[in-house]
Short mmCIF file of C-alpha atoms in Angstrom, two decimals:
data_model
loop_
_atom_site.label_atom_id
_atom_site.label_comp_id
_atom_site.label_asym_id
_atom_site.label_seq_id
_atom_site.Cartn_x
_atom_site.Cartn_y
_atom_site.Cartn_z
CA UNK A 1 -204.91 -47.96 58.97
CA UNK A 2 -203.64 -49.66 61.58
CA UNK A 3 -199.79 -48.86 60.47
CA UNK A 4 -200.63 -45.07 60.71
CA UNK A 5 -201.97 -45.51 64.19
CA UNK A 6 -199.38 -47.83 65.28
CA UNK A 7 -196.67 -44.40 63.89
CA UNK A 8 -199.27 -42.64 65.51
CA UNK A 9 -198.91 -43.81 68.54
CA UNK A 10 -194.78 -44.21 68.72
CA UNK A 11 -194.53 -40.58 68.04
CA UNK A 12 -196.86 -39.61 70.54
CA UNK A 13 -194.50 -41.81 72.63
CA UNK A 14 -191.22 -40.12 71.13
CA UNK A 15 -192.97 -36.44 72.24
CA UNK A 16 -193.70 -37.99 75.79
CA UNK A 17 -189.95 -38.78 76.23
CA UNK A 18 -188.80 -35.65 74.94
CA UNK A 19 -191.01 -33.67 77.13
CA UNK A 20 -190.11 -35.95 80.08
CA UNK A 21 -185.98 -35.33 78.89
CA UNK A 22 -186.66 -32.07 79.24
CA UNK A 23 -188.49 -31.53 82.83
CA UNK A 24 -185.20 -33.70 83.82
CA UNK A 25 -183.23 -31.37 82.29
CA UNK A 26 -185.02 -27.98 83.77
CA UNK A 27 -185.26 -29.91 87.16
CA UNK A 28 -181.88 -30.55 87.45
CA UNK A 29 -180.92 -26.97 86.05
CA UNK A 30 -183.50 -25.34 88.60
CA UNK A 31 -181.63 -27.94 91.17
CA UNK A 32 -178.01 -26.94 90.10
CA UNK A 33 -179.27 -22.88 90.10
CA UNK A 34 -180.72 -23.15 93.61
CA UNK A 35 -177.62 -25.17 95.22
CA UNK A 36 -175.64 -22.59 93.39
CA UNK A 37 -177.42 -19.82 95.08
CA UNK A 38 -177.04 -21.25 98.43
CA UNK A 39 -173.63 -21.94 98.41
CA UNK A 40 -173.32 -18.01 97.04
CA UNK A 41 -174.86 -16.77 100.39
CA UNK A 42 -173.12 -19.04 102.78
CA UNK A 43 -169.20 -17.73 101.15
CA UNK A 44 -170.57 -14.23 101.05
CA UNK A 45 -171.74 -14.23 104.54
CA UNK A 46 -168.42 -15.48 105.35
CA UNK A 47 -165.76 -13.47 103.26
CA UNK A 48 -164.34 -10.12 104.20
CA UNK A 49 -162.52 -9.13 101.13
CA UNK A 50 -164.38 -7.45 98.38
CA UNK A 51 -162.33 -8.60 95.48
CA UNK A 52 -162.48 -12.43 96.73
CA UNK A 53 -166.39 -11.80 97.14
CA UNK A 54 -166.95 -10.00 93.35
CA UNK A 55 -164.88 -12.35 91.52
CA UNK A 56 -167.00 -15.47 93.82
CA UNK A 57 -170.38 -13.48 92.71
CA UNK A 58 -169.58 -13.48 88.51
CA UNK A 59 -167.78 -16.74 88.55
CA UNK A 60 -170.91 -18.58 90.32
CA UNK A 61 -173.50 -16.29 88.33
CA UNK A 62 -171.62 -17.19 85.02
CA UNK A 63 -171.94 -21.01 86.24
CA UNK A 64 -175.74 -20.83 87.03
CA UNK A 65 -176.61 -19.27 84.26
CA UNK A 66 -174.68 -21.19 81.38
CA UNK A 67 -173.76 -17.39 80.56
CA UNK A 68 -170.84 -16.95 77.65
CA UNK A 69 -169.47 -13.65 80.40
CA UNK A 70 -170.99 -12.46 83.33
CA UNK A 71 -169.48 -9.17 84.58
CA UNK A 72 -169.93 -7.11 87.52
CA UNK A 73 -169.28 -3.11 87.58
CA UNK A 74 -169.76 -0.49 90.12
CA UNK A 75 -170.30 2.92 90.64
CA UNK A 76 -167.11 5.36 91.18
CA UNK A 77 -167.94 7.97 93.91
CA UNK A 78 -168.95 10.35 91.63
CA UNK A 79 -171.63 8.95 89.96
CA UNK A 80 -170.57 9.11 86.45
CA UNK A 81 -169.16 5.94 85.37
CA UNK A 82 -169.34 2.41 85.94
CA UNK A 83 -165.92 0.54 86.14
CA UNK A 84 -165.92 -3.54 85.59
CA UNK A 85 -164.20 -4.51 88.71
CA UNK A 86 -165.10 -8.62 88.36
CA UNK A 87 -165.48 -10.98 85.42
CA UNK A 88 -164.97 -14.41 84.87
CA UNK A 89 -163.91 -14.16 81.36
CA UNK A 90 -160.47 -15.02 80.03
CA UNK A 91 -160.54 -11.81 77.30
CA UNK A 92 -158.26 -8.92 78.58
CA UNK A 93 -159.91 -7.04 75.90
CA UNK A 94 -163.18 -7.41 77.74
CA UNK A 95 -161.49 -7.36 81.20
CA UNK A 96 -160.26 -3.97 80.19
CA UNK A 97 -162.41 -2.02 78.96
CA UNK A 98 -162.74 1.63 79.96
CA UNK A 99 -165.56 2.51 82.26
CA UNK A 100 -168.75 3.49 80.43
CA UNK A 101 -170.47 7.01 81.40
CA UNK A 102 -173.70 6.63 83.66
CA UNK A 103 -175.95 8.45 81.41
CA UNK A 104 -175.55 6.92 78.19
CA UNK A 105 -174.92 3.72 78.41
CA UNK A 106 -177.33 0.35 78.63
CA UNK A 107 -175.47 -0.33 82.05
CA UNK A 108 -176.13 3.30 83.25
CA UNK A 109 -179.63 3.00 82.39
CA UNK A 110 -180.33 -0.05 84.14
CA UNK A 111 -179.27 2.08 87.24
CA UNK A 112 -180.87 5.33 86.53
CA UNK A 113 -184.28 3.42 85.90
CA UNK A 114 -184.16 1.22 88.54
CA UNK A 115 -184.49 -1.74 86.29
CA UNK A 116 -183.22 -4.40 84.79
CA UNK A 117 -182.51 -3.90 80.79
CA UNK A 118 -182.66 -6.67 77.82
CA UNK A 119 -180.63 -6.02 74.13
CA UNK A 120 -181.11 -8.48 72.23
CA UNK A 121 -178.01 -7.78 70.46
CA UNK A 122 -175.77 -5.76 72.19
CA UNK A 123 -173.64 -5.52 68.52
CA UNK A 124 -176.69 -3.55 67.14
CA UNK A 125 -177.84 -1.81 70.10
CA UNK A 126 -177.00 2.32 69.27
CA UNK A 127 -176.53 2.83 73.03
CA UNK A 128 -174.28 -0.50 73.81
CA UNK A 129 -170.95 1.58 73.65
CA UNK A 130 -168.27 -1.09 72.62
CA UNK A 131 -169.94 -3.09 69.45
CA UNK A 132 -166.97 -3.92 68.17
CA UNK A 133 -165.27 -5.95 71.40
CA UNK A 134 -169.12 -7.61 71.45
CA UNK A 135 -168.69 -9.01 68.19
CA UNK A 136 -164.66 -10.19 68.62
CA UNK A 137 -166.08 -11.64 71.55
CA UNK A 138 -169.36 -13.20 70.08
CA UNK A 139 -171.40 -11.56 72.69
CA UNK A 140 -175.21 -11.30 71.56
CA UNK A 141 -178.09 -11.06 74.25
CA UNK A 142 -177.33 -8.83 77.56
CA UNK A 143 -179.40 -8.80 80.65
CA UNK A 144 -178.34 -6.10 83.15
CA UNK A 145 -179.20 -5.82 86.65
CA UNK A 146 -179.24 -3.25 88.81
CA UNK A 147 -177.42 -3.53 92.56
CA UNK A 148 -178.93 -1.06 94.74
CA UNK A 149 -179.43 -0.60 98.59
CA UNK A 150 -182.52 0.64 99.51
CA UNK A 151 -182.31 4.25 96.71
CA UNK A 152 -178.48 4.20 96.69
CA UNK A 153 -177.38 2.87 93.30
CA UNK A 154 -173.93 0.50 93.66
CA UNK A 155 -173.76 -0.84 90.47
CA UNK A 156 -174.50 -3.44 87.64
CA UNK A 157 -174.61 -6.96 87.43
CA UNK A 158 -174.17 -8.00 83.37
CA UNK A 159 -174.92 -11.36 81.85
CA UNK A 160 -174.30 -12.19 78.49
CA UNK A 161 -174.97 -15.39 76.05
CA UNK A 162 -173.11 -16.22 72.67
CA UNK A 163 -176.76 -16.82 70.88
CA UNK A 164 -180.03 -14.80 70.32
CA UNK A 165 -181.99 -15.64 73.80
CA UNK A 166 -184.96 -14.12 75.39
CA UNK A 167 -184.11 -14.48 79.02
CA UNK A 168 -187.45 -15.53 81.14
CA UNK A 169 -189.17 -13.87 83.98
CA UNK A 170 -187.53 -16.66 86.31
CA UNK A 171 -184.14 -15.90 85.01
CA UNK A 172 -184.76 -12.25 85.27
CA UNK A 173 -185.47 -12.80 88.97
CA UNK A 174 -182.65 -15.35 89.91
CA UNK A 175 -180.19 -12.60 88.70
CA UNK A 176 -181.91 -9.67 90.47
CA UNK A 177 -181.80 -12.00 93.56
CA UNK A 178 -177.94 -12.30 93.06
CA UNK A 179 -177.47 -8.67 92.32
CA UNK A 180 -179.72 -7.87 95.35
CA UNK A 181 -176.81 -9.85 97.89
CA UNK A 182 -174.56 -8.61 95.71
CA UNK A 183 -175.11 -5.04 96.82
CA UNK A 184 -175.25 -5.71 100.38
CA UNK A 185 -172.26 -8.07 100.50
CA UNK A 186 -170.58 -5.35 98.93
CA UNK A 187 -172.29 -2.33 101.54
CA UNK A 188 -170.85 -4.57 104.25
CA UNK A 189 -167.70 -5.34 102.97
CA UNK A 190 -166.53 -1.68 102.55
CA UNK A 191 -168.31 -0.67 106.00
CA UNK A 192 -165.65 -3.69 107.35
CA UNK A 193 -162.94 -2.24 105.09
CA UNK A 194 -163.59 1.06 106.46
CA UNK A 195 -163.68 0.28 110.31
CA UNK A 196 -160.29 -2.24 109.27
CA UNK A 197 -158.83 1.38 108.06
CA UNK A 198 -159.81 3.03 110.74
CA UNK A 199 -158.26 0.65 113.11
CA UNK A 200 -155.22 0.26 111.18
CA UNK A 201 -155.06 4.26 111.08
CA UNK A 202 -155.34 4.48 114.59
CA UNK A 203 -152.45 1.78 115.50
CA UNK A 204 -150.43 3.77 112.83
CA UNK A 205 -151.30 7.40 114.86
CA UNK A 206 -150.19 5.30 118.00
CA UNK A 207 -146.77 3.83 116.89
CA UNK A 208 -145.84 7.42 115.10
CA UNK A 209 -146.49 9.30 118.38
CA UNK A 210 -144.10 6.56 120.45
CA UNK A 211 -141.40 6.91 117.71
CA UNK A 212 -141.88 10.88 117.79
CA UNK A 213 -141.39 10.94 121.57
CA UNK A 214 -138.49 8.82 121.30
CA UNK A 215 -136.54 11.24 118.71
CA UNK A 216 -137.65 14.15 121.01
CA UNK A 217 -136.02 12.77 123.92
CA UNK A 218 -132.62 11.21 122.23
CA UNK A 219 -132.56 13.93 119.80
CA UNK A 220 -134.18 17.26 120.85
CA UNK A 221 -135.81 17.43 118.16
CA UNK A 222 -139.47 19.10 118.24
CA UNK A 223 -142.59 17.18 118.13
CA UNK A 224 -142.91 18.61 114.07
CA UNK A 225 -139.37 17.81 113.00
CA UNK A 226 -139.82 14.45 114.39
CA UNK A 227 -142.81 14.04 112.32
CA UNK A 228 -141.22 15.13 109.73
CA UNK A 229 -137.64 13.16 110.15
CA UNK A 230 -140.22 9.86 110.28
CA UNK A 231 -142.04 10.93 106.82
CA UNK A 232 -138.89 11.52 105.38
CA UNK A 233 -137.29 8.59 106.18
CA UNK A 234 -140.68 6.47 105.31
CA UNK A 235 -140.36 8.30 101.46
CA UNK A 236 -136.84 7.46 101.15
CA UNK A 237 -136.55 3.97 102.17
CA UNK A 238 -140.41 3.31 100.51
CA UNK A 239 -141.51 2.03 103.89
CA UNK A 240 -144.87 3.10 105.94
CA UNK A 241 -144.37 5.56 108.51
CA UNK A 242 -145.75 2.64 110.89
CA UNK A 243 -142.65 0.74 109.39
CA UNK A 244 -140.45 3.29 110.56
CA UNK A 245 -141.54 4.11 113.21
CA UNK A 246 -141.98 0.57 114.46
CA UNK A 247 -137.80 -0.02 113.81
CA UNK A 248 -136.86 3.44 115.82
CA UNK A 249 -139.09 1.89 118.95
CA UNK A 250 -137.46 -1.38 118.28
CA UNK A 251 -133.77 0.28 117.92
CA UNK A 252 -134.56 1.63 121.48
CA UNK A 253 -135.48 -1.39 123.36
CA UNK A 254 -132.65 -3.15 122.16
CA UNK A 255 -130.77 -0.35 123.50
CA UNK A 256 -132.31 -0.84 126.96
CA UNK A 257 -131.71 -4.23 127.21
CA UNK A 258 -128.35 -4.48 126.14
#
């Protein structure tokens, strides 16, 4: 009797440590996962390049969540395909996949219902459209994300594990959170793109109508065949009009100071 209390008691000990090894375990996890998330934020808020900031956004999700690929794809302008444009996995079979149509595909779906999607196994799931890459790849359970701002779909955010796993609520909602800065890193990054372009455009416009006036005067050429002299001479030496046009202003203050 008192041998089986004495086992007894050192296996109710044994459970006790286990249970305490694992609250370590999720605490530091949960630790790791929020640090992770923080330092996400802080390099979005500070990047202005939108490849730098997709590849940053799989790389760190892939980290936190112990996830065999993490992949991010996004909606082409016409709303019929999603493209990867960011993974962290080594496979340029994966990396290159073609995009997969909007409307009948798990990662369309995800965007179409405003939700996120679980497949247990993506290799049996009729509506996962590359099985066979999935099993090369040993890719099993899939959550998807959706990255929206406000109604405007953007894209997907895809995690995947090499085993069978039933990804919990507080999973669920750590990706969703990343997906969620996800899309409006990548909002502002093209609205900074855009206004770079536009910039860059109007320099361009600037330099072009300098070099135009320039060929006018010491050519008497018209304002269109100086246009067009530039463009032809940017397509023939594969140089930028701004290039060009940059070299025939140059050409002409070396001229004057000479």
């Amino acid at each position: 009797m008192a041998t089986t209390l004495k086992d007894q008691l050192k296996d109710k000990d044994n459970e006790i440590m286990s249970l305490r090894a694992q609250l370590e375990q999720q605490g530091h996890k949960k630790s790791r996962q929020i640090q992770t998330l923080a330092k996400m934020s802080q390099t979005i808020a500070q990047g202005i390049y939108i490849r730098e900031i997709l590849q940053l956004i799989v790389s760190m999700t892939a980290e936190m969540m112990d996830s065999k690929i993490c992949s991010l794809m996004l909606l082409d302008e016409k709303g019929r395909e999603l493209k990867i444009e960011a993974t962290q996995s080594l496979s340029e079979e994966y990396k290159n996949k073609p995009p997969v149509p909007m409307r009948s595909s798990v990662s369309g779906r995800a965007l179409l219902e405003k939700r996120h999607i679980l497949v247990p196994d993506v290799s049996k799931d009729p509506q996962y459209t590359y099985p066979d890459i999935a099993r090369k790849e040993h890719l099993m359970s899939l959550l998807v994300v959706p990255m929206m701002i406000k109604e405007k779909p953007i894209g997907v955010l895809n995690c995947y594990t090499s085993e069978v796993h039933a990804f919990t609520d507080e999973e669920i909602q750590l990706v969703q959170a990343v997906a969620n800065q996800a899309a409006v890193a990548i909002e502002h990054t093209r609205a900074i793109e855009k206004a770079l372009a536009a910039e860059e455009a109007l320099e361009t416009r600037k330099v072009v109508e300098r070099a135009k006036g320039i060929l006018m005067r010491q050519q008497g050429l018209s304002e269109e065949a100086s246009f067009r002299l530039i463009q032809r001479q940017a397509m023939d030496r594969r140089k930028t009009m701004k290039e060009v046009a940059e070299a025939l202003i140059l050409s002409e203050e070396l001229q004057r100071s000479k």
